Every structure is written in structure tokens, then in C-alpha cells.
Amino acid sequence: MHPFHRSRLFVCAALVCAVAARADWDLGGPHKMHFPQLPDLNGWDVNVSDYVLADDWQCSMSGPIPQIHFWISWTNDLQSPITNIHLSIHDNVPEPPFSRPGELLWHDDFDPASFQIRNWETGLQGWLDPLSNFWRWPDHMTIWQVNVGMHPGNIFFQMISNIYWLDIKLDVLPPGKAGWKTCFTNFMDDAVFWTGEGWQELRSPEVPFPSLDLAFVIDPMPEPAAAALVVSVWLAVRRLQRSAARPARQHA
């Protein structure tokens, strides 16, 4: 890509992030996915300190993803600092024996200056370590919402109707461990966890071992006035990408 085009692309991404300042997400708030997967107040928290967890969503609005929100708890309610959040987005592999994340499309890491955590709700909840199948019920009460604002210059653009997977891994200082909360609704395929050798379906440890999904929201621009900016910036980025893909003309 020509350096001038590259600089313009960076400016476009920076404009998107400037409008999309970090913000909490409230019930009934905007989203750009099939529906918000809200936390089950009496569900499970799946260990996301030691494992990569992933769940899928269907895009309902083409354009940039400026914010991602998800819900966690700490085992035994022993809150410990999160030093890094690793997020990645993958395409969908809809093949037997179960759908799972495929090609890596985007990824980034976020230090504590790049995310906010707020108290959400309380409820009697369990703890689940999916690889060892260790579980404890009840384990904790407090639910937290994590709000992550994307970095300027590294924005993922999703396309309407596509299925994507969101992967999350948290680095947490001892002695606490964080768990990604399950939700009370199910969309398409089960959530999955990485075993070190491959993906495995995420299921409840209790008979009849129902499938589990995880709680998160893909957030559009928080400001209604930003809608026109989103469209214009996105179109500008697409034009720049097409322009960069054209071969240079040779003059005699």
C-alpha cells in the first residue's frame, strides 16, 4: 500500500475510535450481533485465566467493532488484578463434530488502561474448570462487566450475516482466577475451549450435560450522531483498500 494511503487508513481508524470512547453497556443498549448474550445470574463461570474460551455470533450490522463487553466473576469472589486481556476474532468452521473457530481474522492485547470493569449484579453461581472437569457449586456471588475499547489503528470490520468467533484469555495475578460467565440463552453452536491440542465443546458438568454459551455483547458506535461518520469512514477505508489492490499504471 502506498504510504499516503496507509496514513489515511490509520486516520480513518483513529476517527472511529475517537468517537467510540470506552463506555459501559446497559440492558437494552445497542448491539451489532444476533442478540446480546446476557449473563445467567445463577450460571457458571468458566476458567478463562488458564484456558482460551470462544463463542460465536452472527453479525447484524456491517462496519467496525469499536467495543466488546463481556461478563466475568472471580472464584470464591477473590478479586485479583487483570494484567492483560487477549481478544481474537476467527471465522467459522461449520463442520462435524461441532462448529469451532477457524482462520484468525484479528487479534489484540489490552492492558489495564484499555479496559474498565464495573460491578453488574449478584447471584448464586458455580465455578467450572473445563479441562479437569473440576466444578464447585455454589462458589461465588458477584458478577462483573468488562468493557474493552479497541485500539486506534487495529479495528476489525465485520460483514452482515457472517458468523464469527470471539476468543478470550485473561492474565490474572494470583491468588484469584477469573471465569467467563455463561449466559441463559443459546445461539447456534456451543461455546468451546482450547485443550492445547484442539477445540472441545463446552458443556455443563451436571446431568444431562447441557451445552453452554458465554456472555458477551458486540457493541456498535455508542453515539447516535456517529452513524454517518461510521458509514463514511467505512466507505473511505473500502475505497482505499480497493485502490491499493489495483496494479500501478505504466506510462510509455
PDB file of C-alpha atoms in Angstrom:
ATOM      1  CA  MET A   1       0.000   0.000   0.000  1.00  0.00           C
ATOM      2  CA  HIS A   2       1.228   3.488  -0.824  1.00  0.00           C
ATOM      3  CA  PRO A   3       2.413   5.313   2.360  1.00  0.00           C
ATOM      4  CA  PHE A   4      -0.124   8.089   1.743  1.00  0.00           C
ATOM      5  CA  HIS A   5      -2.971   5.567   1.599  1.00  0.00           C
ATOM      6  CA  ARG A   6      -1.648   3.805   4.685  1.00  0.00           C
ATOM      7  CA  SER A   7      -1.638   7.054   6.641  1.00  0.00           C
ATOM      8  CA  ARG A   8      -5.176   7.871   5.523  1.00  0.00           C
ATOM      9  CA  LEU A   9      -6.321   4.403   6.576  1.00  0.00           C
ATOM     10  CA  PHE A  10      -4.815   4.946  10.027  1.00  0.00           C
ATOM     11  CA  VAL A  11      -6.552   8.320  10.334  1.00  0.00           C
ATOM     12  CA  CYS A  12      -9.893   6.700   9.433  1.00  0.00           C
ATOM     13  CA  ALA A  13      -9.436   4.048  12.114  1.00  0.00           C
ATOM     14  CA  ALA A  14      -8.405   6.677  14.645  1.00  0.00           C
ATOM     15  CA  LEU A  15     -11.559   8.665  13.890  1.00  0.00           C
ATOM     16  CA  VAL A  16     -13.679   5.599  14.553  1.00  0.00           C
ATOM     17  CA  CYS A  17     -12.019   5.055  17.924  1.00  0.00           C
ATOM     18  CA  ALA A  18     -12.179   8.732  18.834  1.00  0.00           C
ATOM     19  CA  VAL A  19     -15.958   8.600  18.527  1.00  0.00           C
ATOM     20  CA  ALA A  20     -16.171   5.218  20.229  1.00  0.00           C
ATOM     21  CA  ALA A  21     -14.772   6.152  23.612  1.00  0.00           C
ATOM     22  CA  ARG A  22     -14.969   3.368  26.182  1.00  0.00           C
ATOM     23  CA  ALA A  23     -18.349   3.104  27.839  1.00  0.00           C
ATOM     24  CA  ASP A  24     -20.381   0.698  29.922  1.00  0.00           C
ATOM     25  CA  TRP A  25     -23.146  -1.301  28.308  1.00  0.00           C
ATOM     26  CA  ASP A  26     -26.580  -1.296  29.940  1.00  0.00           C
ATOM     27  CA  LEU A  27     -29.555  -3.596  29.452  1.00  0.00           C
ATOM     28  CA  GLY A  28     -31.399  -2.556  26.298  1.00  0.00           C
ATOM     29  CA  GLY A  29     -28.274  -0.905  24.905  1.00  0.00           C
ATOM     30  CA  PRO A  30     -27.209  -1.081  21.240  1.00  0.00           C
ATOM     31  CA  HIS A  31     -25.549  -4.131  19.750  1.00  0.00           C
ATOM     32  CA  LYS A  32     -24.467  -5.470  16.362  1.00  0.00           C
ATOM     33  CA  MET A  33     -24.966  -9.204  16.806  1.00  0.00           C
ATOM     34  CA  HIS A  34     -27.866 -11.684  16.751  1.00  0.00           C
ATOM     35  CA  PHE A  35     -28.798 -10.622  20.301  1.00  0.00           C
ATOM     36  CA  PRO A  36     -26.834  -9.751  23.444  1.00  0.00           C
ATOM     37  CA  GLN A  37     -25.835 -12.896  25.314  1.00  0.00           C
ATOM     38  CA  LEU A  38     -26.592 -11.777  28.857  1.00  0.00           C
ATOM     39  CA  PRO A  39     -25.097 -13.436  31.936  1.00  0.00           C
ATOM     40  CA  ASP A  40     -27.019 -16.146  33.745  1.00  0.00           C
ATOM     41  CA  LEU A  41     -27.258 -14.871  37.320  1.00  0.00           C
ATOM     42  CA  ASN A  42     -27.295 -18.485  38.539  1.00  0.00           C
ATOM     43  CA  GLY A  43     -24.983 -19.956  35.927  1.00  0.00           C
ATOM     44  CA  TRP A  44     -21.362 -20.999  35.690  1.00  0.00           C
ATOM     45  CA  ASP A  45     -18.088 -19.148  35.470  1.00  0.00           C
ATOM     46  CA  VAL A  46     -15.688 -20.994  33.198  1.00  0.00           C
ATOM     47  CA  ASN A  47     -11.977 -20.653  33.950  1.00  0.00           C
ATOM     48  CA  VAL A  48     -10.615 -18.115  31.442  1.00  0.00           C
ATOM     49  CA  SER A  49      -7.385 -17.484  33.365  1.00  0.00           C
ATOM     50  CA  ASP A  50      -5.858 -20.831  32.349  1.00  0.00           C
ATOM     51  CA  TYR A  51      -7.700 -21.537  29.092  1.00  0.00           C
ATOM     52  CA  VAL A  52      -8.767 -19.813  25.896  1.00  0.00           C
ATOM     53  CA  LEU A  53     -12.566 -19.811  25.605  1.00  0.00           C
ATOM     54  CA  ALA A  54     -14.568 -18.933  22.499  1.00  0.00           C
ATOM     55  CA  ASP A  55     -18.168 -18.377  21.435  1.00  0.00           C
ATOM     56  CA  ASP A  56     -19.793 -17.461  18.134  1.00  0.00           C
ATOM     57  CA  TRP A  57     -22.040 -14.631  16.982  1.00  0.00           C
ATOM     58  CA  GLN A  58     -23.781 -13.529  13.807  1.00  0.00           C
ATOM     59  CA  CYS A  59     -23.123 -10.003  12.573  1.00  0.00           C
ATOM     60  CA  SER A  60     -26.290  -7.900  12.313  1.00  0.00           C
ATOM     61  CA  MET A  61     -24.629  -4.669  11.099  1.00  0.00           C
ATOM     62  CA  SER A  62     -21.640  -4.305   8.789  1.00  0.00           C
ATOM     63  CA  GLY A  63     -18.887  -1.970   9.960  1.00  0.00           C
ATOM     64  CA  PRO A  64     -16.232  -1.528  12.644  1.00  0.00           C
ATOM     65  CA  ILE A  65     -16.330  -3.081  16.108  1.00  0.00           C
ATOM     66  CA  PRO A  66     -15.350  -0.259  18.486  1.00  0.00           C
ATOM     67  CA  GLN A  67     -16.207  -2.005  21.772  1.00  0.00           C
ATOM     68  CA  ILE A  68     -16.622  -5.504  23.182  1.00  0.00           C
ATOM     69  CA  HIS A  69     -18.267  -6.212  26.532  1.00  0.00           C
ATOM     70  CA  PHE A  70     -18.265  -9.480  28.456  1.00  0.00           C
ATOM     71  CA  TRP A  71     -19.036 -10.685  31.964  1.00  0.00           C
ATOM     72  CA  ILE A  72     -16.816 -12.434  34.499  1.00  0.00           C
ATOM     73  CA  SER A  73     -16.571 -13.479  38.130  1.00  0.00           C
ATOM     74  CA  TRP A  74     -13.699 -14.498  40.384  1.00  0.00           C
ATOM     75  CA  THR A  75     -13.695 -17.885  42.041  1.00  0.00           C
ATOM     76  CA  ASN A  76     -14.605 -17.545  45.729  1.00  0.00           C
ATOM     77  CA  ASP A  77     -15.197 -13.830  44.966  1.00  0.00           C
ATOM     78  CA  LEU A  78     -11.452 -13.327  45.459  1.00  0.00           C
ATOM     79  CA  GLN A  79     -10.869 -10.411  43.092  1.00  0.00           C
ATOM     80  CA  SER A  80      -7.354 -10.159  41.650  1.00  0.00           C
ATOM     81  CA  PRO A  81      -5.904  -7.674  39.135  1.00  0.00           C
ATOM     82  CA  ILE A  82      -6.231  -8.471  35.432  1.00  0.00           C
ATOM     83  CA  THR A  83      -2.921  -7.556  33.798  1.00  0.00           C
ATOM     84  CA  ASN A  84      -3.859  -8.354  30.192  1.00  0.00           C
ATOM     85  CA  ILE A  85      -6.886  -9.248  28.086  1.00  0.00           C
ATOM     86  CA  HIS A  86      -6.224 -11.114  24.851  1.00  0.00           C
ATOM     87  CA  LEU A  87      -9.047 -10.975  22.301  1.00  0.00           C
ATOM     88  CA  SER A  88      -9.142 -12.587  18.884  1.00  0.00           C
ATOM     89  CA  ILE A  89     -11.761 -12.977  16.162  1.00  0.00           C
ATOM     90  CA  HIS A  90     -11.906 -16.003  13.865  1.00  0.00           C
ATOM     91  CA  ASP A  91     -14.032 -17.176  11.007  1.00  0.00           C
ATOM     92  CA  ASN A  92     -16.455 -20.078  11.464  1.00  0.00           C
ATOM     93  CA  VAL A  93     -15.715 -23.737  10.734  1.00  0.00           C
ATOM     94  CA  PRO A  94     -19.223 -25.287  10.494  1.00  0.00           C
ATOM     95  CA  GLU A  95     -18.039 -28.878  10.208  1.00  0.00           C
ATOM     96  CA  PRO A  96     -18.587 -32.048  12.283  1.00  0.00           C
ATOM     97  CA  PRO A  97     -18.237 -32.952  15.024  1.00  0.00           C
ATOM     98  CA  PHE A  98     -19.087 -29.356  16.063  1.00  0.00           C
ATOM     99  CA  SER A  99     -18.571 -25.802  14.820  1.00  0.00           C
ATOM    100  CA  ARG A 100     -15.438 -24.065  16.055  1.00  0.00           C
ATOM    101  CA  PRO A 101     -13.104 -21.114  15.426  1.00  0.00           C
ATOM    102  CA  GLY A 102     -11.188 -21.204  12.159  1.00  0.00           C
ATOM    103  CA  GLU A 103      -8.818 -18.778  10.478  1.00  0.00           C
ATOM    104  CA  LEU A 104      -7.542 -15.916  12.637  1.00  0.00           C
ATOM    105  CA  LEU A 105      -9.010 -12.649  11.331  1.00  0.00           C
ATOM    106  CA  TRP A 106      -7.996 -10.182  14.056  1.00  0.00           C
ATOM    107  CA  HIS A 107      -6.344 -10.105  17.468  1.00  0.00           C
ATOM    108  CA  ASP A 108      -5.082  -7.641  20.061  1.00  0.00           C
ATOM    109  CA  ASP A 109      -3.954  -7.355  23.678  1.00  0.00           C
ATOM    110  CA  PHE A 110      -5.267  -4.842  26.189  1.00  0.00           C
ATOM    111  CA  ASP A 111      -3.538  -3.628  29.336  1.00  0.00           C
ATOM    112  CA  PRO A 112      -5.495  -2.202  32.302  1.00  0.00           C
ATOM    113  CA  ALA A 113      -5.513   1.284  30.730  1.00  0.00           C
ATOM    114  CA  SER A 114      -7.507  -0.121  27.800  1.00  0.00           C
ATOM    115  CA  PHE A 115     -10.443  -1.633  29.674  1.00  0.00           C
ATOM    116  CA  GLN A 116     -12.827  -0.908  32.522  1.00  0.00           C
ATOM    117  CA  ILE A 117     -14.544  -3.247  34.980  1.00  0.00           C
ATOM    118  CA  ARG A 118     -17.756  -2.463  36.824  1.00  0.00           C
ATOM    119  CA  ASN A 119     -19.997  -4.325  39.247  1.00  0.00           C
ATOM    120  CA  TRP A 120     -23.027  -5.758  37.460  1.00  0.00           C
ATOM    121  CA  GLU A 121     -25.228  -7.951  39.680  1.00  0.00           C
ATOM    122  CA  THR A 122     -25.221 -10.734  42.256  1.00  0.00           C
ATOM    123  CA  GLY A 123     -26.499 -14.287  42.250  1.00  0.00           C
ATOM    124  CA  LEU A 124     -25.538 -17.760  43.429  1.00  0.00           C
ATOM    125  CA  GLN A 125     -23.103 -19.149  40.827  1.00  0.00           C
ATOM    126  CA  GLY A 126     -20.779 -22.064  40.201  1.00  0.00           C
ATOM    127  CA  TRP A 127     -17.159 -22.435  39.085  1.00  0.00           C
ATOM    128  CA  LEU A 128     -16.065 -24.734  36.244  1.00  0.00           C
ATOM    129  CA  ASP A 129     -12.611 -25.796  35.084  1.00  0.00           C
ATOM    130  CA  PRO A 130     -13.450 -27.400  31.726  1.00  0.00           C
ATOM    131  CA  LEU A 131     -10.272 -29.413  31.104  1.00  0.00           C
ATOM    132  CA  SER A 132     -10.047 -31.096  34.511  1.00  0.00           C
ATOM    133  CA  ASN A 133     -13.859 -31.093  34.821  1.00  0.00           C
ATOM    134  CA  PHE A 134     -13.461 -29.729  38.341  1.00  0.00           C
ATOM    135  CA  TRP A 135     -16.556 -27.836  39.445  1.00  0.00           C
ATOM    136  CA  ARG A 136     -17.969 -26.360  42.619  1.00  0.00           C
ATOM    137  CA  TRP A 137     -21.476 -25.168  43.390  1.00  0.00           C
ATOM    138  CA  PRO A 138     -22.030 -22.706  44.956  1.00  0.00           C
ATOM    139  CA  ASP A 139     -18.753 -20.840  44.614  1.00  0.00           C
ATOM    140  CA  HIS A 140     -19.339 -17.073  44.440  1.00  0.00           C
ATOM    141  CA  MET A 141     -21.938 -14.297  44.177  1.00  0.00           C
ATOM    142  CA  THR A 142     -20.628 -11.178  42.422  1.00  0.00           C
ATOM    143  CA  ILE A 143     -20.820 -10.544  38.656  1.00  0.00           C
ATOM    144  CA  TRP A 144     -18.610  -8.019  36.855  1.00  0.00           C
ATOM    145  CA  GLN A 145     -18.876  -6.434  33.418  1.00  0.00           C
ATOM    146  CA  VAL A 146     -15.646  -5.910  31.444  1.00  0.00           C
ATOM    147  CA  ASN A 147     -15.686  -3.109  28.841  1.00  0.00           C
ATOM    148  CA  VAL A 148     -12.924  -3.102  26.225  1.00  0.00           C
ATOM    149  CA  GLY A 149     -12.362  -0.234  23.783  1.00  0.00           C
ATOM    150  CA  MET A 150     -10.458  -1.146  20.628  1.00  0.00           C
ATOM    151  CA  HIS A 151      -7.061   0.419  19.900  1.00  0.00           C
ATOM    152  CA  PRO A 152      -6.813   3.049  17.135  1.00  0.00           C
ATOM    153  CA  GLY A 153      -5.226   1.527  14.069  1.00  0.00           C
ATOM    154  CA  ASN A 154      -6.373  -2.017  14.863  1.00  0.00           C
ATOM    155  CA  ILE A 155     -10.104  -2.154  14.180  1.00  0.00           C
ATOM    156  CA  PHE A 156     -11.948  -5.226  12.935  1.00  0.00           C
ATOM    157  CA  PHE A 157     -14.627  -4.637  10.284  1.00  0.00           C
ATOM    158  CA  GLN A 158     -17.379  -7.230  10.330  1.00  0.00           C
ATOM    159  CA  MET A 159     -19.785  -8.055   7.496  1.00  0.00           C
ATOM    160  CA  ILE A 160     -23.525  -8.524   7.975  1.00  0.00           C
ATOM    161  CA  SER A 161     -24.812 -12.124   8.272  1.00  0.00           C
ATOM    162  CA  ASN A 162     -21.322 -13.588   8.715  1.00  0.00           C
ATOM    163  CA  ILE A 163     -20.663 -15.912  11.647  1.00  0.00           C
ATOM    164  CA  TYR A 164     -17.582 -15.053  13.720  1.00  0.00           C
ATOM    165  CA  TRP A 165     -15.966 -16.451  16.858  1.00  0.00           C
ATOM    166  CA  LEU A 166     -14.709 -14.348  19.769  1.00  0.00           C
ATOM    167  CA  ASP A 167     -11.804 -15.871  21.725  1.00  0.00           C
ATOM    168  CA  ILE A 168     -10.859 -14.541  25.167  1.00  0.00           C
ATOM    169  CA  LYS A 169      -7.934 -15.258  27.510  1.00  0.00           C
ATOM    170  CA  LEU A 170      -7.220 -13.251  30.693  1.00  0.00           C
ATOM    171  CA  ASP A 171      -3.923 -12.887  32.538  1.00  0.00           C
ATOM    172  CA  VAL A 172      -4.754 -12.589  36.237  1.00  0.00           C
ATOM    173  CA  LEU A 173      -2.354 -12.093  39.137  1.00  0.00           C
ATOM    174  CA  PRO A 174      -2.564 -14.736  41.895  1.00  0.00           C
ATOM    175  CA  PRO A 175      -4.216 -15.805  44.023  1.00  0.00           C
ATOM    176  CA  GLY A 176      -7.503 -15.230  42.171  1.00  0.00           C
ATOM    177  CA  LYS A 177      -8.809 -16.817  38.969  1.00  0.00           C
ATOM    178  CA  ALA A 178     -11.381 -15.266  36.653  1.00  0.00           C
ATOM    179  CA  GLY A 179     -14.166 -17.087  34.848  1.00  0.00           C
ATOM    180  CA  TRP A 180     -16.100 -16.054  31.734  1.00  0.00           C
ATOM    181  CA  LYS A 181     -19.763 -16.180  32.645  1.00  0.00           C
ATOM    182  CA  THR A 182     -22.258 -18.445  30.927  1.00  0.00           C
ATOM    183  CA  CYS A 183     -25.448 -16.939  29.508  1.00  0.00           C
ATOM    184  CA  PHE A 184     -29.045 -18.095  29.800  1.00  0.00           C
ATOM    185  CA  THR A 185     -29.662 -18.141  26.033  1.00  0.00           C
ATOM    186  CA  ASN A 186     -28.123 -20.319  23.340  1.00  0.00           C
ATOM    187  CA  PHE A 187     -27.249 -19.260  19.807  1.00  0.00           C
ATOM    188  CA  MET A 188     -26.312 -21.783  17.136  1.00  0.00           C
ATOM    189  CA  ASP A 189     -23.332 -23.798  18.382  1.00  0.00           C
ATOM    190  CA  ASP A 190     -21.897 -24.468  21.820  1.00  0.00           C
ATOM    191  CA  ALA A 191     -19.070 -22.380  23.187  1.00  0.00           C
ATOM    192  CA  VAL A 192     -15.682 -24.125  23.079  1.00  0.00           C
ATOM    193  CA  PHE A 193     -12.385 -24.209  24.973  1.00  0.00           C
ATOM    194  CA  TRP A 194      -8.845 -24.899  23.778  1.00  0.00           C
ATOM    195  CA  THR A 195      -7.318 -28.078  25.237  1.00  0.00           C
ATOM    196  CA  GLY A 196      -3.804 -27.452  23.928  1.00  0.00           C
ATOM    197  CA  GLU A 197      -4.408 -29.893  21.083  1.00  0.00           C
ATOM    198  CA  GLY A 198      -7.740 -28.743  19.711  1.00  0.00           C
ATOM    199  CA  TRP A 199     -11.140 -27.262  20.469  1.00  0.00           C
ATOM    200  CA  GLN A 200     -13.641 -29.020  22.716  1.00  0.00           C
ATOM    201  CA  GLU A 201     -17.336 -28.311  23.261  1.00  0.00           C
ATOM    202  CA  LEU A 202     -18.258 -26.562  26.493  1.00  0.00           C
ATOM    203  CA  ARG A 203     -20.943 -28.376  28.476  1.00  0.00           C
ATOM    204  CA  SER A 204     -22.387 -28.215  31.967  1.00  0.00           C
ATOM    205  CA  PRO A 205     -20.834 -30.728  34.386  1.00  0.00           C
ATOM    206  CA  GLU A 206     -24.287 -31.645  35.699  1.00  0.00           C
ATOM    207  CA  VAL A 207     -26.552 -34.288  34.154  1.00  0.00           C
ATOM    208  CA  PRO A 208     -27.878 -34.156  31.427  1.00  0.00           C
ATOM    209  CA  PHE A 209     -24.750 -32.111  30.487  1.00  0.00           C
ATOM    210  CA  PRO A 210     -26.473 -29.335  28.514  1.00  0.00           C
ATOM    211  CA  SER A 211     -24.415 -27.169  26.179  1.00  0.00           C
ATOM    212  CA  LEU A 212     -23.153 -23.803  27.414  1.00  0.00           C
ATOM    213  CA  ASP A 213     -22.799 -20.419  25.740  1.00  0.00           C
ATOM    214  CA  LEU A 214     -20.901 -17.408  27.107  1.00  0.00           C
ATOM    215  CA  ALA A 215     -21.997 -13.866  27.988  1.00  0.00           C
ATOM    216  CA  PHE A 216     -20.844 -11.017  25.722  1.00  0.00           C
ATOM    217  CA  VAL A 217     -22.014  -8.127  23.536  1.00  0.00           C
ATOM    218  CA  ILE A 218     -20.579  -6.778  20.277  1.00  0.00           C
ATOM    219  CA  ASP A 219     -21.193  -3.021  20.553  1.00  0.00           C
ATOM    220  CA  PRO A 220     -21.684  -0.534  17.686  1.00  0.00           C
ATOM    221  CA  MET A 221     -20.887   3.183  17.907  1.00  0.00           C
ATOM    222  CA  PRO A 222     -22.284   4.419  21.237  1.00  0.00           C
ATOM    223  CA  GLU A 223     -23.184   7.868  19.915  1.00  0.00           C
ATOM    224  CA  PRO A 224     -26.227   8.060  17.579  1.00  0.00           C
ATOM    225  CA  ALA A 225     -24.644  11.044  15.850  1.00  0.00           C
ATOM    226  CA  ALA A 226     -21.708   8.848  14.885  1.00  0.00           C
ATOM    227  CA  ALA A 227     -23.736   6.718  12.471  1.00  0.00           C
ATOM    228  CA  ALA A 228     -22.977   8.925   9.457  1.00  0.00           C
ATOM    229  CA  LEU A 229     -19.303   9.030  10.414  1.00  0.00           C
ATOM    230  CA  VAL A 230     -19.167   5.239  10.667  1.00  0.00           C
ATOM    231  CA  VAL A 231     -20.614   4.858   7.174  1.00  0.00           C
ATOM    232  CA  SER A 232     -18.373   7.484   5.594  1.00  0.00           C
ATOM    233  CA  VAL A 233     -15.217   6.190   7.288  1.00  0.00           C
ATOM    234  CA  TRP A 234     -16.009   2.598   6.388  1.00  0.00           C
ATOM    235  CA  LEU A 235     -16.645   3.511   2.741  1.00  0.00           C
ATOM    236  CA  ALA A 236     -13.410   5.512   2.681  1.00  0.00           C
ATOM    237  CA  VAL A 237     -11.482   2.538   4.043  1.00  0.00           C
ATOM    238  CA  ARG A 238     -13.011   0.211   1.430  1.00  0.00           C
ATOM    239  CA  ARG A 239     -12.108   2.662  -1.362  1.00  0.00           C
ATOM    240  CA  LEU A 240      -8.537   2.858  -0.104  1.00  0.00           C
ATOM    241  CA  GLN A 241      -8.292  -0.926   0.063  1.00  0.00           C
ATOM    242  CA  ARG A 242      -9.590  -1.305  -3.499  1.00  0.00           C
ATOM    243  CA  SER A 243      -7.267   1.442  -4.712  1.00  0.00           C
ATOM    244  CA  ALA A 244      -4.277  -0.219  -3.075  1.00  0.00           C
ATOM    245  CA  ALA A 245      -5.166  -3.530  -4.739  1.00  0.00           C
ATOM    246  CA  ARG A 246      -5.093  -2.067  -8.281  1.00  0.00           C
ATOM    247  CA  PRO A 247      -1.810  -2.510 -10.202  1.00  0.00           C
ATOM    248  CA  ALA A 248       0.094   0.684 -10.896  1.00  0.00           C
ATOM    249  CA  ARG A 249      -0.267   2.056 -14.422  1.00  0.00           C
ATOM    250  CA  GLN A 250       2.815   2.067 -16.595  1.00  0.00           C
ATOM    251  CA  HIS A 251       3.433   5.128 -18.763  1.00  0.00           C
ATOM    252  CA  ALA A 252       5.323   4.895 -22.029  1.00  0.00           C
TER     253      ALA A 252
END
